[in-house]
CSV table of C-alpha atoms in Angstrom, one decimal:
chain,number,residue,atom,x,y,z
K,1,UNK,CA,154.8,168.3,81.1
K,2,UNK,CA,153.7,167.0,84.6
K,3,UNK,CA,156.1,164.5,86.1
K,4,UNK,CA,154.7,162.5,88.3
K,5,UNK,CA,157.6,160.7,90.9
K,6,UNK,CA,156.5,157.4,93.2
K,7,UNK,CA,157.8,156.5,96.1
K,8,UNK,CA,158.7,154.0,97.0
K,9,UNK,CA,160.9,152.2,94.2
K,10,UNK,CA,159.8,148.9,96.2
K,11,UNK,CA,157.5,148.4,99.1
K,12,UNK,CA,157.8,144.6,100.7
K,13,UNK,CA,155.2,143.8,103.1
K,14,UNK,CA,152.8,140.8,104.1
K,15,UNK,CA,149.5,139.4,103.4
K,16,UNK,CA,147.0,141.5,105.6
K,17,UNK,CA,149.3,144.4,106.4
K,18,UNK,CA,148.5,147.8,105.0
K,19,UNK,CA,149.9,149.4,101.9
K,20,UNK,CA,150.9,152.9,101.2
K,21,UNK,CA,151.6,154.1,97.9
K,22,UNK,CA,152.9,157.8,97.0
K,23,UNK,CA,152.3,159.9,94.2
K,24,UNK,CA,153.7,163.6,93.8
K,25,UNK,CA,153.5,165.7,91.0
K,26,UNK,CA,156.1,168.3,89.8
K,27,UNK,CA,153.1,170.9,89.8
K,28,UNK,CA,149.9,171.4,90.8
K,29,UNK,CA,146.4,169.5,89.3
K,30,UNK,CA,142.9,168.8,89.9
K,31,UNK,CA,142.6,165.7,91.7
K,32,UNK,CA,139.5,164.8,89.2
K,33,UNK,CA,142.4,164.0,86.3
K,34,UNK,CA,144.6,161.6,88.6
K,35,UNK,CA,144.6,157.6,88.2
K,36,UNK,CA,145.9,154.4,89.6
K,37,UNK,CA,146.8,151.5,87.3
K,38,UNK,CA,147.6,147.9,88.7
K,39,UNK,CA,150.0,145.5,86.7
K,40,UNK,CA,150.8,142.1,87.3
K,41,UNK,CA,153.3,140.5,85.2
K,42,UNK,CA,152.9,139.4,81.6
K,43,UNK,CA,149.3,141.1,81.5
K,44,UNK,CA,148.1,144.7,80.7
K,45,UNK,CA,147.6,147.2,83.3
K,46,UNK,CA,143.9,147.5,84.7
K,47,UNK,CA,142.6,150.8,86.0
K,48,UNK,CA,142.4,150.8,89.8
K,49,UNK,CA,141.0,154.2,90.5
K,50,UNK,CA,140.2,157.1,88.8
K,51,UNK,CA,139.3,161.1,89.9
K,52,UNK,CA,141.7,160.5,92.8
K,53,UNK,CA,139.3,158.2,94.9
K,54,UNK,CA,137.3,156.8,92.2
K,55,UNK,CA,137.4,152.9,92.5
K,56,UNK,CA,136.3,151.5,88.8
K,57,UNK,CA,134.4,149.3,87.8
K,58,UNK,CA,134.7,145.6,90.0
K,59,UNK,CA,138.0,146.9,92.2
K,60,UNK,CA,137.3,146.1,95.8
K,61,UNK,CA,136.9,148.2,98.4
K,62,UNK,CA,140.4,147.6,100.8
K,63,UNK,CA,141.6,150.1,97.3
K,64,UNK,CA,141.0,153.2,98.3
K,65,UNK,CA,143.0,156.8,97.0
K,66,UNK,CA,143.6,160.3,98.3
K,67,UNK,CA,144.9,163.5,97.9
K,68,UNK,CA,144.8,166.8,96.0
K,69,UNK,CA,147.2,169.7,94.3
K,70,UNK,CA,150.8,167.8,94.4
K,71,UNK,CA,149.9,165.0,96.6
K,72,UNK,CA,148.3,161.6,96.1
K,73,UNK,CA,148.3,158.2,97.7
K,74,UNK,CA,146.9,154.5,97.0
K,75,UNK,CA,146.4,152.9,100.5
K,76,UNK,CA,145.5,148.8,100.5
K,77,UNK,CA,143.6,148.7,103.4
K,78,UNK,CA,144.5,144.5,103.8
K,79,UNK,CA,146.6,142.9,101.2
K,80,UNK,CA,145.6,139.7,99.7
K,81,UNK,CA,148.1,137.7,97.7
K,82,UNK,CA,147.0,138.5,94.7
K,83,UNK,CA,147.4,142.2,95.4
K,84,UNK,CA,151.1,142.4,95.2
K,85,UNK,CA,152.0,143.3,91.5
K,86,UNK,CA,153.5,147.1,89.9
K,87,UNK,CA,151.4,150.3,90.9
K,88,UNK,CA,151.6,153.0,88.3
K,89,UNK,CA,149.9,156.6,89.1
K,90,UNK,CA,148.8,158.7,86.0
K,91,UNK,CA,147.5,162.5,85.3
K,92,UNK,CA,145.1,162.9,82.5
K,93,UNK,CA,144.3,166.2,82.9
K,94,UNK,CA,146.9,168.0,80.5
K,95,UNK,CA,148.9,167.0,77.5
K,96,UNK,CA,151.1,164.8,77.2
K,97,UNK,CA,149.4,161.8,79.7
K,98,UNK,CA,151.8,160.7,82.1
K,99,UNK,CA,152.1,158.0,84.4
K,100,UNK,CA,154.4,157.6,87.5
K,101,UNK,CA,157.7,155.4,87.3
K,102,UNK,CA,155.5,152.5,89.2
K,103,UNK,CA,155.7,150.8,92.5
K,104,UNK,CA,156.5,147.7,93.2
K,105,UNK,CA,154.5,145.7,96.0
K,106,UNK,CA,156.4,142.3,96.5
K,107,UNK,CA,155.8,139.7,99.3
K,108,UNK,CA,158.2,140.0,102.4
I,1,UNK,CA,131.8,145.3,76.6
I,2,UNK,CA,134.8,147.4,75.3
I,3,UNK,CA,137.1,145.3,74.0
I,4,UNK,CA,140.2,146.4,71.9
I,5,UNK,CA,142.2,142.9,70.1
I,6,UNK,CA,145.7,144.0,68.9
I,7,UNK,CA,147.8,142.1,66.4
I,8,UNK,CA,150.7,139.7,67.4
I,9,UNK,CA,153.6,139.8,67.9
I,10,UNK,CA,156.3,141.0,65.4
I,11,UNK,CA,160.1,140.9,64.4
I,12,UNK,CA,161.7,143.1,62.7
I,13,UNK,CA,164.8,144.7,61.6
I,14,UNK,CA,166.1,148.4,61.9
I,15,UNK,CA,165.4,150.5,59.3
I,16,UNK,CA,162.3,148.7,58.7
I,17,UNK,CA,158.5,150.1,58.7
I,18,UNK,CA,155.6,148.3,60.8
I,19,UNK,CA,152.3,149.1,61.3
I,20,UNK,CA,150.4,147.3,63.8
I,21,UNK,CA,146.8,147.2,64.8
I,22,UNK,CA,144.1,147.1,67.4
I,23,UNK,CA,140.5,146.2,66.8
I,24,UNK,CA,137.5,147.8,68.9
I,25,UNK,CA,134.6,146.2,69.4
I,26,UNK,CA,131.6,146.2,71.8
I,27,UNK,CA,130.9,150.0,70.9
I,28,UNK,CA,130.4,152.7,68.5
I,29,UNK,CA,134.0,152.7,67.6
I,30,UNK,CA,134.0,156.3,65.9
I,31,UNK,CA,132.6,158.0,69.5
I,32,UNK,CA,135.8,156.9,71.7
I,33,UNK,CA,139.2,158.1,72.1
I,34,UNK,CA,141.5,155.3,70.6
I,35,UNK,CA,145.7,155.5,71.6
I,36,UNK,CA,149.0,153.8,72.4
I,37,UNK,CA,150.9,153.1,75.3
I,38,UNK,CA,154.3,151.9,75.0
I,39,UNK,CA,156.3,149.3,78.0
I,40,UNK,CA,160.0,149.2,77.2
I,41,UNK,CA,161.4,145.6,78.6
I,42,UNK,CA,161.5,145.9,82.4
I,43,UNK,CA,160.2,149.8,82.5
I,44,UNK,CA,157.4,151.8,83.2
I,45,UNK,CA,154.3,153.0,80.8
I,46,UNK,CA,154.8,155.9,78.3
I,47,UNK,CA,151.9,157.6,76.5
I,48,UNK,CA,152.7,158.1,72.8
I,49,UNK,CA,149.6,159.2,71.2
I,50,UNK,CA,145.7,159.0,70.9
I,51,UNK,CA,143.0,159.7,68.1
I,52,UNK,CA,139.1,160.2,67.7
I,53,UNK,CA,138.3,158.0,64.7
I,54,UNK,CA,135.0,160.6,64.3
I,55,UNK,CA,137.1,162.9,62.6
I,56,UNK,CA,140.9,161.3,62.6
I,57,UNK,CA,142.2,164.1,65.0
I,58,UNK,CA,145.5,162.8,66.8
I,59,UNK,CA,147.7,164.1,69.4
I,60,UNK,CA,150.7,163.1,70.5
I,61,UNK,CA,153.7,163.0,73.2
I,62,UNK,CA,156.6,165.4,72.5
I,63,UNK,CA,158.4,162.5,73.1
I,64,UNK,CA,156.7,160.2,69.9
I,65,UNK,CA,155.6,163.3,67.6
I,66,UNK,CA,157.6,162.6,64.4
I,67,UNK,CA,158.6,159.4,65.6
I,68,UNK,CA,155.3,157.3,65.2
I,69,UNK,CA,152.0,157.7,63.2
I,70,UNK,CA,148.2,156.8,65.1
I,71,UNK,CA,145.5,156.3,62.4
I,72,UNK,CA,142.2,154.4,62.0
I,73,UNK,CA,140.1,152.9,59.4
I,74,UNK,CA,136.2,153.6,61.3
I,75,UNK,CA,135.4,150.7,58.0
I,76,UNK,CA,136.8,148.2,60.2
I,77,UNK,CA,137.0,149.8,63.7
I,78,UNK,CA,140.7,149.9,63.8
I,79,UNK,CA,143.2,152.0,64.8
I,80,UNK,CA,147.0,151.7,63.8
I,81,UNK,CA,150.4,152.6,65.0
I,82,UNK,CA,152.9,152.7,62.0
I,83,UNK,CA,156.7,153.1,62.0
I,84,UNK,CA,158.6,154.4,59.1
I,85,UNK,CA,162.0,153.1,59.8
I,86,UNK,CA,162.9,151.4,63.0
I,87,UNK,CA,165.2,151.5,65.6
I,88,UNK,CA,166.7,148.9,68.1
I,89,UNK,CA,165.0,151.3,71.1
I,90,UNK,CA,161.7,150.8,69.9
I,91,UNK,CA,162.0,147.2,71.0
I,92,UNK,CA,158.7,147.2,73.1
I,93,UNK,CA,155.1,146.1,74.4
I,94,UNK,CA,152.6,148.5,72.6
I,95,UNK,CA,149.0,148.3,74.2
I,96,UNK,CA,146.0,150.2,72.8
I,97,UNK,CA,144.2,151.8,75.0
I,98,UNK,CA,140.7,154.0,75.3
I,99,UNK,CA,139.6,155.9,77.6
I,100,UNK,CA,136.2,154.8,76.9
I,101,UNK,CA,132.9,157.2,76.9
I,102,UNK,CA,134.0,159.9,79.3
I,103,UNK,CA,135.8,161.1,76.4
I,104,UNK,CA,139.6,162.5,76.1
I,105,UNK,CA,140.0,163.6,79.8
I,106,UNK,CA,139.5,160.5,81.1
I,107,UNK,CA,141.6,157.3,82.4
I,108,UNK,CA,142.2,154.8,80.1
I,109,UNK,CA,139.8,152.5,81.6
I,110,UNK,CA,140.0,149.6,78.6
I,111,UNK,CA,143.2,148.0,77.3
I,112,UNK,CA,144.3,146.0,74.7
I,113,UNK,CA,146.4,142.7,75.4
I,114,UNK,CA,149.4,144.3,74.3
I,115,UNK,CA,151.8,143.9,70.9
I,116,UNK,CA,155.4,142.5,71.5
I,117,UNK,CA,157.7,144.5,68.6
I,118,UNK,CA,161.2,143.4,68.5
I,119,UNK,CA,163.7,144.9,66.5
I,120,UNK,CA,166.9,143.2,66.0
I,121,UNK,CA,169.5,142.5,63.5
């Protein structure tokens, strides 16, 4: 099974500053198999990005994802208010699925 | 339009069975990957399963395999997730999920809103 650890826990920042959100895996994948989820509270998750760098369908463009093998990062280029929420990573190359513990992005 | 519509909410008590639902609609429901996601109060997602209602093949997470059931009836383009005897630690928010038309190695780009199961004495 991949396990897939976020860091931070927590990130607190402000509208407009720049957000960067870390994914590693516990071995190596194809970046083509690695996804970003956002969830605010009391709703489902949506899919953010897919194939590492993907945006889906409707995401803006300050969303933007990198990385490859172990590595992988969500960057929010300028954070509007309604951006702050929980960030979950996900692999969805090999069996079982798994997602990351989440990220939290809260208002300073 | 992909949608997937799950059942409501639900109360139960240990050591009894559920089985809720999620309807799929705005496609060919027998051509995508239907499955269940599970959000323990407070904690992060957990896959437990998925299924191709063409021809009812399921896989599951090491972690749910015994522990749950995924089926579907293509009759009414719905897939299930049924419990046999329940515990207190499967107190949870279940969401459907699909990962729509790319097919089995893909993200789970639709969602359903989610079924609150509560199991308490």
């Amino acid at each position: 099974e991949i396990v897939l650890t976020q860091s931070p826990d927590t990130l607190s920042l402000s509208p407009g500053e720049r957000a960067t959100l870390s994914c590693r895996a516990s071995q190596s994948f194809s970046n083509i198999y690695l996804a970003w989820y956002q969830q605010k509270p009391g709703q489902a998750p949506r899919l953010l990005l897919y194939a590492a760098s993907s945006r889906a369908t409707g995401i803006p463009d300050r969303f933007s994802g990198s990385g490859s093998g172990t590595d992988f990062t969500l960057t929010i280029s300028r954070l509007e208010p309604e951006d702050f929420a929980v960030y979950y990573c996900q692999q969805y190359g090999s069996s079982p699925r798994t997602f990351g513990q989440g990220t939290r992005l809260e208002i300073k | 339009e992909v949608q997937l519509v799950q059942s409501g909410a639900a109360v139960k008590k240990p050591g009894e069975s559920l089985k809720i639902s999620c309807m799929g609609s705005g496609y060919i429901f027998s051509t995508y990957w239907i499955g269940w996601v599970r959000q323990m109060p407070g904690k992060g997602l957990e896959w437990m399963a998925i299924i191709y209602p063409g021809d009812s093949h399921a896989r599951y997470s090491p972690s749910f395999q015994g522990q749950v059931t995924i089926s579907v009836d293509k009759s009414i383009s719905t897939a299930y997730l049924q419990w046999r005897s329940l515990k207190a630690s499967d107190t949870a928010m279940y969401y459907c999920v699909s990962p729509g038309r790319d097919g089995y190695n893909s993200p789970f780009d639709s969602w359903g809103q989610g079924t609150l199961v509560t199991v308490s004495s």
